[in-house]
Amino acid sequence: MDVINDPEVDAVWICSPSSFHAEQIKAAAANGKHVFCEKPLATDLGETVEAINACNEAGVKLMTGLQRRFDFNFQRVQEAIANKEVGKAIQIKLCSRDPAPPPASYVEGGGGIFADMAVHDLDMSRFLAGTDPIDILAVGSLHFDKSIAGFEGSEKYDTASCLVRYPDGLTAMIDVSRQSSFGYDQRAEVLGTEGMIQTDNVYPNTARIFKPSYTGNADMPFDFFLSRYNEAYVTETIAFCESLVNDTPVPCTGEDGLVALIMAIAADKSAAENRWVSFREIVETVYCKSPTECELVATSDIFPEGFKPQSDPKSLLLPDVDEQKAGARMPDIKTLVGGWFK
């Protein structure tokens, strides 16, 4: 906390274990520090909303660390969709497969395969789609690491698939696995009405071998996320610094982090209940007495007096510092709360 309390520090990077993120974001905001925080911003939705609103209330910038948005390959696919280079996008396919499972001690308590692993791909589908999703169908299974078979919920899965529906008939298909025999596998493909764009894995070099028994890359793809996404981590760091120096909006907001978590929670619920789950279902479980006092309301609980579920994540958030500067009115807290729950 010394860095957060230091008057000479203007901004902090929070890369600690996830359970500390919300507390540290709030402390940084209270001390007037701009914040870059690795995903997730918090471990549950209530805390996530509180952390975001603490920054918005304090007038400091908050950027969520979702580094794949800054990978040049994925950015080129997003550019092609935005510019309609392949016509209207109708199908998005994403895969994320690790070379080997993490230790069971890492998996246990990590939130499950959707929140811990697939969240990056769920967010990427939204980044590529350029709009908010509607609902999701997810399934999980165990094939490689039998040591996690007794874990709770989606922590017992090492492989999972998701189908996400977006407006106007656009769908995203996602598959993730904690083990891939051929190395770190990170690819994207988008089918449009006039063509297709796809990315390949990233290799240490472009050398290829030609032999009677084998033709292909001389070496395996980069073996894990630190090497595969090294440039993306650098690029997102520069982007955050530029937003501070130039006082421009951050390119990956607190709201983006909130929606990514909502998508992961919905996927988990879908796999557990074997059904389609709408994302508004998840948003509607959040009850806020004030912008920085939020909790989850279970369907079996007695709803607080005046509680009215919200279906749009943005309705839970105060305007951020850049929206305020752009002219969005900072509402009176009583007016805001009344608007939420009337």
Steps between C-alpha positions, in 0.01 A plus 500: 500500500802730523488565125128577510552749784808666345410860394764484225323210328241589234394151387526139616508161330314232695626153412450331837288188566139555390358498854687826577402693187180670619650616829808639328300674225285672763808605699667639190187693404469643851855630463437651157706247304416388149477121482602226260373166632544154355177308454291436698433833669344298783388147572125569498264740327412708803862575580572567133230767480623654827860515377404661168274754665768585757724608211218680318397683817862601568550622143792267422553281196458122525630266231435125499788274393362281220817476296367307201322816385848643438637205302569609142342185355168544680505873434532433126196270511300765688605760243382275216160456665461871572591590140279222358793354307328159513149642480265465793643276773279198567723253690792546739717204603759518778717233657732515800696190598784487749804272454449330839260524796595729790554350847183387674579753776466778240168368366338452843348828609578663166137548401477226238594463137261769376606778739866402511567404138211549256438857620767621256324335206157615614630856516669460162172389343339823626799706382472351151119516489506866598179466698367345820393132501154363568540152649728198525497121499805332656617147579804367682678165533810336644750317282858558616551589866314251718637666816234772468205259458372564852511880482188715519310639202693576184830460684464129421512564122817517294315539168199716412300637209273806476250627246425872537215676320534862396244732337411463133573127487875521570632203700832430669634147555771460761696196610761490774716222642766490768711258295603495136750237381640731232563810714330829577209537257345847463305560179208702371279478192215716379265405219330786319250521218780588256799308633690378805793619709700282739816511709763234550708421806812707557838332457849602618610510134375434147736209426340190349633147454439287189568127538344179370345443841407860591431836344427797724630749754846424633393587855186484712288812561593719795451278800293716735324832549800704620692434180195486269357829626821681594441779247135528600596558865743773395242657267225514763744654749593769250130557424426561869792740535393689189148538636647657815748727323249617237193484729309279256260211574659168591455239223376222731271634770368385833171431327682267259636311799154483656339360184778241459430375853124494434561287190719256695245467782222439248709230330556332836128509577415362156735204540367428849133520402529365145307786338530830318566786743435863412756750619228723643425215745840552654479880508162479673658330804687819599344728762665833587393713795740759364758497217766361736281269713394201293407140564358199319135417548418130460163406351403332828570811710244757603572793270596827670220755511471687171740266319461508122735273300714668236570325170773730364841491674551869421197589711694383807789739436562867555639687196876450484743790508520525120122491461475775758747714305313430178188651654319210663329643807621360831166422666415569859530174694140512623379561147715215366386250762141602446546446128642153559231370729181695442 
